[in-house]
Amino acid sequence: MQSAPSFDTWTSGFLFAVAMGIFLFVVLIAGQNKRNYPIALLVLAFSSILFSYVLFWTKYHIQLPYFNTFQFIGYYAAGPLLYSYLLKLHNIKMRFFYLHFAFAFLSIALTLFIWSQYIFNFSISVGSINKWLSNYILIIVHLAFYLFLMLQLIKKNNRATTEFEKIRLKWVKVLIALYTLFLCCYISYYILINFSFFNNQWDYMISISMSIAIYTIGYFVYKVPQIFDGEFFSEVFLPIENKSDSFEDHLLNEFYSNLINYIEREKPFKDNELRLANLADKIGYSTHLLSKVINKKSGKNFNTFINDYRLLEAEALLRSNNDGHNVKTIYFEVGFNNKVTFYKAFKKKHNCTPTAYKKSKHL
């Protein structure tokens, strides 16, 4: 007699991880940064893999068989999604987009077809397709193929001469390392399963490692703005040169003066995609040095420092009589990426909205 489906501590924890993955997916999508969409979908794909595992371990896969193909979608989408993200980082267009996702689309079509059988109460055997897609050798080859493509991408773009390129290269290597961990965990299952000591706990540990790999990718991508601003990334991934050395005040003053002159002359803050690494390249400083100059001399972090200049520019536009400056869109003209951030920063400084400020200056 078959035991009834049930959850234990492990499977309950994995189900919570699935929920967290879905939450992270929503957060990344809500950020409306299209470059992050592939990673958002990658996190969702892995959540579907983990959900299928939970159903199998708890034996709910027998009662809910229409979810069993979720894992195939995840496996066949993982490689192309991460590869797509890395291409976007290098501003390279993905060729043959639909071909890359052919297996993932086939898995989605199979899932929808199985669902339709339960909804409309008919039965057509899809066992051969299901068996073919579930072949672990095919899955390993597919995952490994995209690891190869990503390594080739690094090989072709490993010349990092600017601060931004150095950060990007480090970032790409971290993502590929985590993807490799994910692949190694999957392969290890089919190696260890042949040994007598293998049990559910080993299976759980492999899944934990896979979860760590994928959700770490998702978390890091959520932190991408801080990473490419340099405040987070330079401390975690970039070696800090002469960390124990102290800068003389007159040297810091000189660096800061050069920075202010450049900002007031060129107004780089109007670039909505401006990052600390980009600004460091423009004025010839290292990312760490520029971050230290801003922090020491202004007492602000990079984002606050740049946003203060954006607010000054916005104030000048609001005070002008030029009707071409729409209050609702002025945030984009001065370099803010979204209206919410602009209004929040403006209200914090002036205790009123941009509209109220404009009216008060034209009474």
mmCIF file of C-alpha atoms in Angstrom:
data_model
loop_
_atom_site.group_PDB
_atom_site.id
_atom_site.type_symbol
_atom_site.label_atom_id
_atom_site.label_comp_id
_atom_site.label_asym_id
_atom_site.label_seq_id
_atom_site.Cartn_x
_atom_site.Cartn_y
_atom_site.Cartn_z
ATOM 1 C CA MET A 1 0.000 0.000 0.000
ATOM 2 C CA GLN A 2 1.369 3.368 -1.036
ATOM 3 C CA SER A 3 1.981 5.908 1.729
ATOM 4 C CA ALA A 4 -0.089 9.086 1.766
ATOM 5 C CA PRO A 5 1.495 12.316 0.466
ATOM 6 C CA SER A 6 3.049 14.381 3.236
ATOM 7 C CA PHE A 7 5.533 17.158 3.969
ATOM 8 C CA ASP A 8 8.528 17.005 6.290
ATOM 9 C CA THR A 9 10.884 19.753 7.501
ATOM 10 C CA TRP A 10 13.051 19.540 4.385
ATOM 11 C CA THR A 11 10.230 19.664 1.856
ATOM 12 C CA SER A 12 8.480 22.452 3.754
ATOM 13 C CA GLY A 13 11.712 24.456 3.582
ATOM 14 C CA PHE A 14 12.041 23.822 -0.139
ATOM 15 C CA LEU A 15 8.449 24.887 -0.688
ATOM 16 C CA PHE A 16 9.266 28.126 1.142
ATOM 17 C CA ALA A 17 12.273 28.530 -1.205
ATOM 18 C CA VAL A 18 9.876 28.175 -4.149
ATOM 19 C CA ALA A 19 7.713 30.947 -2.706
ATOM 20 C CA MET A 20 10.790 33.139 -2.197
ATOM 21 C CA GLY A 21 11.818 32.487 -5.796
ATOM 22 C CA ILE A 22 8.423 33.620 -7.050
ATOM 23 C CA PHE A 23 8.675 36.718 -4.836
ATOM 24 C CA LEU A 24 12.150 37.514 -6.214
ATOM 25 C CA PHE A 25 10.791 37.059 -9.741
ATOM 26 C CA VAL A 26 8.053 39.617 -9.038
ATOM 27 C CA VAL A 27 10.575 42.065 -7.516
ATOM 28 C CA LEU A 28 12.875 41.840 -10.556
ATOM 29 C CA ILE A 29 10.016 42.196 -13.033
ATOM 30 C CA ALA A 30 8.519 45.097 -11.074
ATOM 31 C CA GLY A 31 11.861 46.886 -11.343
ATOM 32 C CA GLN A 32 11.059 47.358 -15.057
ATOM 33 C CA ASN A 33 14.723 46.971 -16.025
ATOM 34 C CA LYS A 34 14.435 44.887 -19.177
ATOM 35 C CA ARG A 35 18.040 43.742 -18.888
ATOM 36 C CA ASN A 36 17.067 41.890 -15.700
ATOM 37 C CA TYR A 37 14.085 40.068 -17.230
ATOM 38 C CA PRO A 38 16.111 36.992 -18.310
ATOM 39 C CA ILE A 39 17.350 36.526 -14.730
ATOM 40 C CA ALA A 40 13.853 37.063 -13.358
ATOM 41 C CA LEU A 41 12.636 34.291 -15.648
ATOM 42 C CA LEU A 42 15.649 32.158 -14.682
ATOM 43 C CA VAL A 43 14.695 32.402 -11.003
ATOM 44 C CA LEU A 44 11.106 31.499 -11.916
ATOM 45 C CA ALA A 45 12.352 28.572 -14.011
ATOM 46 C CA PHE A 46 14.380 27.198 -11.145
ATOM 47 C CA SER A 47 11.447 27.647 -8.796
ATOM 48 C CA SER A 48 9.494 25.392 -11.151
ATOM 49 C CA ILE A 49 12.275 22.773 -10.963
ATOM 50 C CA LEU A 50 12.303 22.895 -7.175
ATOM 51 C CA PHE A 51 8.500 22.739 -7.070
ATOM 52 C CA SER A 52 8.588 19.559 -9.168
ATOM 53 C CA TYR A 53 11.121 18.092 -6.735
ATOM 54 C CA VAL A 54 8.881 18.916 -3.784
ATOM 55 C CA LEU A 55 5.939 17.187 -5.464
ATOM 56 C CA PHE A 56 8.102 14.117 -6.078
ATOM 57 C CA TRP A 57 9.512 13.921 -2.538
ATOM 58 C CA THR A 58 6.095 14.412 -0.921
ATOM 59 C CA LYS A 59 4.450 12.016 -3.441
ATOM 60 C CA TYR A 60 2.015 14.727 -4.481
ATOM 61 C CA HIS A 61 3.233 14.217 -8.068
ATOM 62 C CA ILE A 62 0.824 11.282 -8.253
ATOM 63 C CA GLN A 63 -2.167 13.427 -7.294
ATOM 64 C CA LEU A 64 -0.944 16.453 -9.292
ATOM 65 C CA PRO A 65 0.678 14.933 -12.407
ATOM 66 C CA TYR A 66 -0.005 18.036 -14.532
ATOM 67 C CA PHE A 67 2.869 19.792 -12.717
ATOM 68 C CA ASN A 68 5.457 17.096 -13.412
ATOM 69 C CA THR A 69 6.731 18.699 -16.622
ATOM 70 C CA PHE A 70 7.520 22.021 -14.901
ATOM 71 C CA GLN A 71 11.083 20.898 -14.265
ATOM 72 C CA PHE A 72 11.764 20.419 -17.993
ATOM 73 C CA ILE A 73 10.815 24.036 -18.668
ATOM 74 C CA GLY A 74 13.300 25.109 -16.017
ATOM 75 C CA TYR A 75 16.164 22.921 -17.212
ATOM 76 C CA TYR A 76 15.845 23.894 -20.864
ATOM 77 C CA ALA A 77 15.311 27.595 -20.131
ATOM 78 C CA ALA A 78 18.138 28.080 -17.598
ATOM 79 C CA GLY A 79 21.081 28.132 -20.006
ATOM 80 C CA PRO A 80 19.516 30.313 -22.718
ATOM 81 C CA LEU A 81 18.187 32.806 -20.144
ATOM 82 C CA LEU A 82 21.549 33.347 -18.433
ATOM 83 C CA TYR A 83 23.320 33.467 -21.807
ATOM 84 C CA SER A 84 20.787 36.055 -22.982
ATOM 85 C CA TYR A 85 21.456 38.173 -19.875
ATOM 86 C CA LEU A 86 25.220 38.074 -20.430
ATOM 87 C CA LEU A 87 24.777 39.086 -24.061
ATOM 88 C CA LYS A 88 22.674 42.052 -22.958
ATOM 89 C CA LEU A 89 25.440 43.101 -20.556
ATOM 90 C CA HIS A 90 27.785 43.249 -23.549
ATOM 91 C CA ASN A 91 25.155 44.928 -25.764
ATOM 92 C CA ILE A 92 25.185 41.942 -28.124
ATOM 93 C CA LYS A 93 21.956 40.857 -29.781
ATOM 94 C CA MET A 94 20.999 37.212 -29.352
ATOM 95 C CA ARG A 95 20.902 35.548 -32.769
ATOM 96 C CA PHE A 96 18.353 32.810 -33.503
ATOM 97 C CA PHE A 97 16.442 33.679 -30.322
ATOM 98 C CA TYR A 98 13.602 31.173 -30.839
ATOM 99 C CA LEU A 99 16.022 28.385 -31.714
ATOM 100 C CA HIS A 100 17.823 28.852 -28.390
ATOM 101 C CA PHE A 101 14.547 28.377 -26.525
ATOM 102 C CA ALA A 102 13.192 25.567 -28.748
ATOM 103 C CA PHE A 103 13.399 22.894 -26.021
ATOM 104 C CA ALA A 104 11.904 25.237 -23.429
ATOM 105 C CA PHE A 105 9.029 26.130 -25.768
ATOM 106 C CA LEU A 106 8.467 22.440 -26.491
ATOM 107 C CA SER A 107 8.300 21.759 -22.737
ATOM 108 C CA ILE A 108 5.802 24.606 -22.290
ATOM 109 C CA ALA A 109 3.688 23.247 -25.169
ATOM 110 C CA LEU A 110 3.766 19.765 -23.613
ATOM 111 C CA THR A 111 2.682 21.184 -20.249
ATOM 112 C CA LEU A 112 -0.199 23.134 -21.784
ATOM 113 C CA PHE A 113 -1.301 20.070 -23.757
ATOM 114 C CA ILE A 114 -1.309 17.928 -20.601
ATOM 115 C CA TRP A 115 -3.314 20.595 -18.796
ATOM 116 C CA SER A 116 -5.839 20.708 -21.634
ATOM 117 C CA GLN A 117 -6.403 16.952 -21.244
ATOM 118 C CA TYR A 118 -7.394 17.449 -17.617
ATOM 119 C CA ILE A 119 -9.529 20.506 -18.374
ATOM 120 C CA PHE A 120 -11.388 19.078 -21.382
ATOM 121 C CA ASN A 121 -11.339 15.453 -20.208
ATOM 122 C CA PHE A 122 -9.648 13.677 -23.118
ATOM 123 C CA SER A 123 -6.583 11.467 -23.272
ATOM 124 C CA ILE A 124 -3.780 11.277 -25.863
ATOM 125 C CA SER A 125 -0.501 9.629 -24.953
ATOM 126 C CA VAL A 126 2.516 11.946 -24.828
ATOM 127 C CA GLY A 127 4.732 9.457 -23.044
ATOM 128 C CA SER A 128 7.378 9.303 -25.776
ATOM 129 C CA ILE A 129 7.845 13.098 -25.836
ATOM 130 C CA ASN A 130 7.831 13.207 -22.054
ATOM 131 C CA LYS A 131 10.440 10.450 -21.864
ATOM 132 C CA TRP A 132 12.619 12.177 -24.468
ATOM 133 C CA LEU A 133 12.549 15.563 -22.709
ATOM 134 C CA SER A 134 13.239 13.979 -19.320
ATOM 135 C CA ASN A 135 16.404 12.256 -20.534
ATOM 136 C CA TYR A 136 19.066 13.420 -18.087
ATOM 137 C CA ILE A 137 21.851 13.101 -20.664
ATOM 138 C CA LEU A 138 20.019 15.488 -22.997
ATOM 139 C CA ILE A 139 19.485 17.936 -20.116
ATOM 140 C CA ILE A 140 23.169 17.782 -19.107
ATOM 141 C CA VAL A 141 24.310 18.306 -22.711
ATOM 142 C CA HIS A 142 21.933 21.247 -23.071
ATOM 143 C CA LEU A 143 23.131 22.895 -19.849
ATOM 144 C CA ALA A 144 26.783 22.220 -20.701
ATOM 145 C CA PHE A 145 26.360 23.651 -24.200
ATOM 146 C CA TYR A 146 25.308 27.010 -22.760
ATOM 147 C CA LEU A 147 28.165 26.914 -20.280
ATOM 148 C CA PHE A 148 30.451 26.526 -23.296
ATOM 149 C CA LEU A 149 28.792 29.508 -25.053
ATOM 150 C CA MET A 150 29.186 31.659 -21.948
ATOM 151 C CA LEU A 151 32.850 30.730 -21.588
ATOM 152 C CA GLN A 152 33.352 31.625 -25.252
ATOM 153 C CA LEU A 153 31.718 34.983 -24.571
ATOM 154 C CA ILE A 154 34.235 35.655 -21.788
ATOM 155 C CA LYS A 155 37.107 34.571 -24.020
ATOM 156 C CA LYS A 156 36.083 37.059 -26.699
ATOM 157 C CA ASN A 157 35.479 39.892 -24.222
ATOM 158 C CA ASN A 158 38.237 39.419 -21.659
ATOM 159 C CA ARG A 159 40.102 42.616 -22.452
ATOM 160 C CA ALA A 160 39.074 44.956 -19.674
ATOM 161 C CA THR A 161 40.734 48.362 -20.037
ATOM 162 C CA THR A 162 38.157 50.589 -18.339
ATOM 163 C CA GLU A 163 36.776 50.426 -14.811
ATOM 164 C CA PHE A 164 33.322 49.546 -16.131
ATOM 165 C CA GLU A 165 34.704 46.675 -18.217
ATOM 166 C CA LYS A 166 36.674 45.345 -15.239
ATOM 167 C CA ILE A 167 33.551 45.296 -13.101
ATOM 168 C CA ARG A 168 31.491 43.703 -15.858
ATOM 169 C CA LEU A 169 34.096 40.955 -16.379
ATOM 170 C CA LYS A 170 34.181 40.138 -12.660
ATOM 171 C CA TRP A 171 30.388 40.130 -12.541
ATOM 172 C CA VAL A 172 30.093 37.789 -15.540
ATOM 173 C CA LYS A 173 32.626 35.379 -14.005
ATOM 174 C CA VAL A 174 30.626 35.248 -10.767
ATOM 175 C CA LEU A 175 27.410 34.436 -12.634
ATOM 176 C CA ILE A 176 29.083 31.729 -14.705
ATOM 177 C CA ALA A 177 30.655 30.210 -11.573
ATOM 178 C CA LEU A 178 27.218 29.970 -9.953
ATOM 179 C CA TYR A 179 25.728 28.445 -13.108
ATOM 180 C CA THR A 180 28.582 25.907 -13.149
ATOM 181 C CA LEU A 181 27.758 24.999 -9.535
ATOM 182 C CA PHE A 182 24.156 24.436 -10.609
ATOM 183 C CA LEU A 183 25.276 22.135 -13.451
ATOM 184 C CA CYS A 184 27.730 20.209 -11.254
ATOM 185 C CA CYS A 185 25.013 19.609 -8.663
ATOM 186 C CA TYR A 186 22.712 18.206 -11.318
ATOM 187 C CA ILE A 187 25.424 15.903 -12.700
ATOM 188 C CA SER A 188 26.430 14.766 -9.209
ATOM 189 C CA TYR A 189 22.933 13.405 -8.595
ATOM 190 C CA TYR A 190 23.233 10.918 -11.453
ATOM 191 C CA ILE A 191 26.696 9.900 -10.279
ATOM 192 C CA LEU A 192 25.885 9.507 -6.579
ATOM 193 C CA ILE A 193 22.610 7.672 -7.206
ATOM 194 C CA ASN A 194 24.659 4.641 -8.247
ATOM 195 C CA PHE A 195 26.174 4.306 -4.777
ATOM 196 C CA SER A 196 24.527 2.465 -1.874
ATOM 197 C CA PHE A 197 24.997 5.342 0.573
ATOM 198 C CA PHE A 198 22.831 7.672 -1.523
ATOM 199 C CA ASN A 199 19.510 8.596 0.113
ATOM 200 C CA ASN A 200 16.982 11.437 0.302
ATOM 201 C CA GLN A 201 19.306 13.555 2.437
ATOM 202 C CA TRP A 202 21.922 13.543 -0.327
ATOM 203 C CA ASP A 203 19.216 14.507 -2.800
ATOM 204 C CA TYR A 204 18.167 17.354 -0.528
ATOM 205 C CA MET A 205 21.737 18.625 -0.164
ATOM 206 C CA ILE A 206 22.152 18.693 -3.949
ATOM 207 C CA SER A 207 18.953 20.691 -4.243
ATOM 208 C CA ILE A 208 20.124 23.081 -1.521
ATOM 209 C CA SER A 209 23.321 23.707 -3.501
ATOM 210 C CA MET A 210 21.302 24.297 -6.655
ATOM 211 C CA SER A 211 19.000 26.642 -4.753
ATOM 212 C CA ILE A 212 21.937 28.616 -3.380
ATOM 213 C CA ALA A 213 23.423 28.964 -6.868
ATOM 214 C CA ILE A 214 20.285 30.199 -8.588
ATOM 215 C CA TYR A 215 18.916 32.386 -5.817
ATOM 216 C CA THR A 216 22.334 33.965 -5.297
ATOM 217 C CA ILE A 217 22.260 34.896 -8.988
ATOM 218 C CA GLY A 218 18.803 36.388 -8.495
ATOM 219 C CA TYR A 219 19.856 38.333 -5.399
ATOM 220 C CA PHE A 220 23.008 39.682 -7.069
ATOM 221 C CA VAL A 221 20.999 40.819 -10.071
ATOM 222 C CA TYR A 222 18.592 42.564 -7.693
ATOM 223 C CA LYS A 223 21.681 44.357 -6.330
ATOM 224 C CA VAL A 224 22.955 45.253 -9.822
ATOM 225 C CA PRO A 225 22.391 49.024 -9.431
ATOM 226 C CA GLN A 226 24.628 49.030 -6.337
ATOM 227 C CA ILE A 227 27.080 46.697 -8.050
ATOM 228 C CA PHE A 228 27.566 48.915 -11.068
ATOM 229 C CA ASP A 229 27.558 52.040 -8.938
ATOM 230 C CA GLY A 230 30.706 50.612 -7.392
ATOM 231 C CA GLU A 231 29.614 51.063 -3.776
ATOM 232 C CA PHE A 232 28.799 47.360 -3.369
ATOM 233 C CA PHE A 233 30.804 45.711 -6.114
ATOM 234 C CA SER A 234 34.178 47.305 -5.488
ATOM 235 C CA GLU A 235 34.101 46.134 -1.882
ATOM 236 C CA VAL A 236 33.018 42.573 -2.657
ATOM 237 C CA PHE A 237 34.691 41.657 -5.924
ATOM 238 C CA LEU A 238 37.341 44.233 -6.793
ATOM 239 C CA PRO A 239 40.631 44.258 -4.922
ATOM 240 C CA ILE A 240 41.135 47.524 -3.076
ATOM 241 C CA GLU A 241 44.618 48.832 -3.709
ATOM 242 C CA ASN A 242 46.514 50.544 -0.900
ATOM 243 C CA LYS A 243 43.597 50.158 1.462
ATOM 244 C CA SER A 244 45.773 51.049 4.437
ATOM 245 C CA ASP A 245 47.223 54.158 2.795
ATOM 246 C CA SER A 246 45.747 57.511 3.788
ATOM 247 C CA PHE A 247 45.252 60.341 1.306
ATOM 248 C CA GLU A 248 46.560 63.772 2.140
ATOM 249 C CA ASP A 249 43.828 66.393 2.422
ATOM 250 C CA HIS A 250 45.317 68.583 -0.277
ATOM 251 C CA LEU A 251 45.365 65.614 -2.688
ATOM 252 C CA LEU A 252 41.750 64.774 -1.929
ATOM 253 C CA ASN A 253 40.845 68.427 -2.422
ATOM 254 C CA GLU A 254 42.520 68.408 -5.825
ATOM 255 C CA PHE A 255 40.719 65.255 -6.919
ATOM 256 C CA TYR A 256 37.404 66.613 -5.654
ATOM 257 C CA SER A 257 37.931 69.952 -7.385
ATOM 258 C CA ASN A 258 38.602 68.178 -10.685
ATOM 259 C CA LEU A 259 35.465 66.112 -10.194
ATOM 260 C CA ILE A 260 33.253 69.132 -9.464
ATOM 261 C CA ASN A 261 34.652 71.043 -12.457
ATOM 262 C CA TYR A 262 33.951 68.110 -14.756
ATOM 263 C CA ILE A 263 30.399 67.603 -13.463
ATOM 264 C CA GLU A 264 29.469 71.274 -13.739
ATOM 265 C CA ARG A 265 31.010 71.545 -17.201
ATOM 266 C CA GLU A 266 29.848 68.279 -18.814
ATOM 267 C CA LYS A 267 26.745 67.515 -16.711
ATOM 268 C CA PRO A 268 27.191 63.711 -16.885
ATOM 269 C CA PHE A 269 24.386 63.302 -14.328
ATOM 270 C CA LYS A 270 21.866 63.806 -17.152
ATOM 271 C CA ASP A 271 22.718 60.300 -18.347
ATOM 272 C CA ASN A 272 19.996 58.073 -16.862
ATOM 273 C CA GLU A 273 22.348 55.071 -16.960
ATOM 274 C CA LEU A 274 25.285 56.811 -15.274
ATOM 275 C CA ARG A 275 27.223 54.564 -12.902
ATOM 276 C CA LEU A 276 30.200 55.252 -10.716
ATOM 277 C CA ALA A 277 32.363 53.104 -12.991
ATOM 278 C CA ASN A 278 31.298 55.128 -16.059
ATOM 279 C CA LEU A 279 32.087 58.415 -14.324
ATOM 280 C CA ALA A 280 35.464 57.050 -13.154
ATOM 281 C CA ASP A 281 36.328 56.225 -16.767
ATOM 282 C CA LYS A 282 35.355 59.702 -17.924
ATOM 283 C CA ILE A 283 37.596 61.558 -15.470
ATOM 284 C CA GLY A 284 40.424 58.997 -15.320
ATOM 285 C CA TYR A 285 40.042 57.819 -11.704
ATOM 286 C CA SER A 286 39.757 54.262 -10.430
ATOM 287 C CA THR A 287 36.325 53.265 -9.140
ATOM 288 C CA HIS A 288 37.606 52.933 -5.602
ATOM 289 C CA LEU A 289 39.383 56.291 -5.675
ATOM 290 C CA LEU A 290 36.339 58.117 -7.038
ATOM 291 C CA SER A 291 34.097 56.481 -4.449
ATOM 292 C CA LYS A 292 36.510 57.515 -1.673
ATOM 293 C CA VAL A 293 36.791 61.101 -2.936
ATOM 294 C CA ILE A 294 32.990 61.483 -3.043
ATOM 295 C CA ASN A 295 32.467 59.882 0.359
ATOM 296 C CA LYS A 296 35.249 61.807 2.124
ATOM 297 C CA LYS A 297 34.699 65.264 0.614
ATOM 298 C CA SER A 298 30.914 65.378 0.193
ATOM 299 C CA GLY A 299 29.910 63.044 3.013
ATOM 300 C CA LYS A 300 27.506 61.321 0.602
ATOM 301 C CA ASN A 301 27.420 58.099 -1.352
ATOM 302 C CA PHE A 302 27.524 58.151 -5.136
ATOM 303 C CA ASN A 303 23.759 58.001 -5.715
ATOM 304 C CA THR A 304 22.988 60.842 -3.306
ATOM 305 C CA PHE A 305 25.856 62.930 -4.676
ATOM 306 C CA ILE A 306 24.679 62.605 -8.284
ATOM 307 C CA ASN A 307 20.993 62.987 -7.430
ATOM 308 C CA ASP A 308 21.740 66.303 -5.708
ATOM 309 C CA TYR A 309 23.038 67.635 -9.033
ATOM 310 C CA ARG A 310 19.982 66.278 -10.788
ATOM 311 C CA LEU A 311 17.762 68.097 -8.301
ATOM 312 C CA LEU A 312 19.634 71.361 -8.890
ATOM 313 C CA GLU A 313 19.092 70.950 -12.637
ATOM 314 C CA ALA A 314 15.408 70.189 -12.068
ATOM 315 C CA GLU A 315 15.030 73.275 -9.891
ATOM 316 C CA ALA A 316 16.533 75.460 -12.622
ATOM 317 C CA LEU A 317 14.116 74.044 -15.197
ATOM 318 C CA LEU A 318 11.144 74.508 -12.865
ATOM 319 C CA ARG A 319 12.095 78.135 -12.226
ATOM 320 C CA SER A 320 12.335 78.884 -15.946
ATOM 321 C CA ASN A 321 9.361 80.173 -17.909
ATOM 322 C CA ASN A 322 9.877 77.619 -20.667
ATOM 323 C CA ASP A 323 6.564 75.829 -21.160
ATOM 324 C CA GLY A 324 8.372 73.025 -22.971
ATOM 325 C CA HIS A 325 9.482 71.594 -19.638
ATOM 326 C CA ASN A 326 6.679 69.320 -18.500
ATOM 327 C CA VAL A 327 6.726 68.793 -14.733
ATOM 328 C CA LYS A 328 5.541 65.205 -15.212
ATOM 329 C CA THR A 329 8.476 64.277 -17.449
ATOM 330 C CA ILE A 330 11.171 66.624 -16.187
ATOM 331 C CA TYR A 331 12.660 63.888 -14.007
ATOM 332 C CA PHE A 332 13.903 62.053 -17.093
ATOM 333 C CA GLU A 333 15.481 65.182 -18.581
ATOM 334 C CA VAL A 334 17.668 65.674 -15.514
ATOM 335 C CA GLY A 335 18.782 62.043 -15.242
ATOM 336 C CA PHE A 336 16.363 60.292 -12.882
ATOM 337 C CA ASN A 337 15.196 56.857 -14.060
ATOM 338 C CA ASN A 338 11.713 57.033 -12.577
ATOM 339 C CA LYS A 339 9.267 59.608 -11.305
ATOM 340 C CA VAL A 340 8.856 58.038 -7.858
ATOM 341 C CA THR A 341 12.542 58.443 -6.984
ATOM 342 C CA PHE A 342 12.551 62.008 -8.297
ATOM 343 C CA TYR A 343 9.439 63.084 -6.368
ATOM 344 C CA LYS A 344 10.688 61.427 -3.177
ATOM 345 C CA ALA A 345 14.101 63.154 -3.388
ATOM 346 C CA PHE A 346 12.537 66.508 -4.335
ATOM 347 C CA LYS A 347 9.983 66.418 -1.531
ATOM 348 C CA LYS A 348 12.669 65.468 0.988
ATOM 349 C CA LYS A 349 14.689 68.546 0.006
ATOM 350 C CA HIS A 350 11.883 71.122 -0.446
ATOM 351 C CA ASN A 351 8.968 69.673 1.551
ATOM 352 C CA CYS A 352 6.744 70.103 -1.489
ATOM 353 C CA THR A 353 6.121 68.530 -4.878
ATOM 354 C CA PRO A 354 7.818 69.795 -8.063
ATOM 355 C CA THR A 355 4.459 71.182 -9.220
ATOM 356 C CA ALA A 356 4.011 73.197 -6.017
ATOM 357 C CA TYR A 357 7.613 74.410 -6.274
ATOM 358 C CA LYS A 358 7.047 75.588 -9.845
ATOM 359 C CA LYS A 359 3.880 77.443 -8.890
ATOM 360 C CA SER A 360 5.591 79.147 -5.955
ATOM 361 C CA LYS A 361 8.338 80.485 -8.257
ATOM 362 C CA HIS A 362 5.864 81.912 -10.786
ATOM 363 C CA LEU A 363 3.435 83.751 -8.518
#
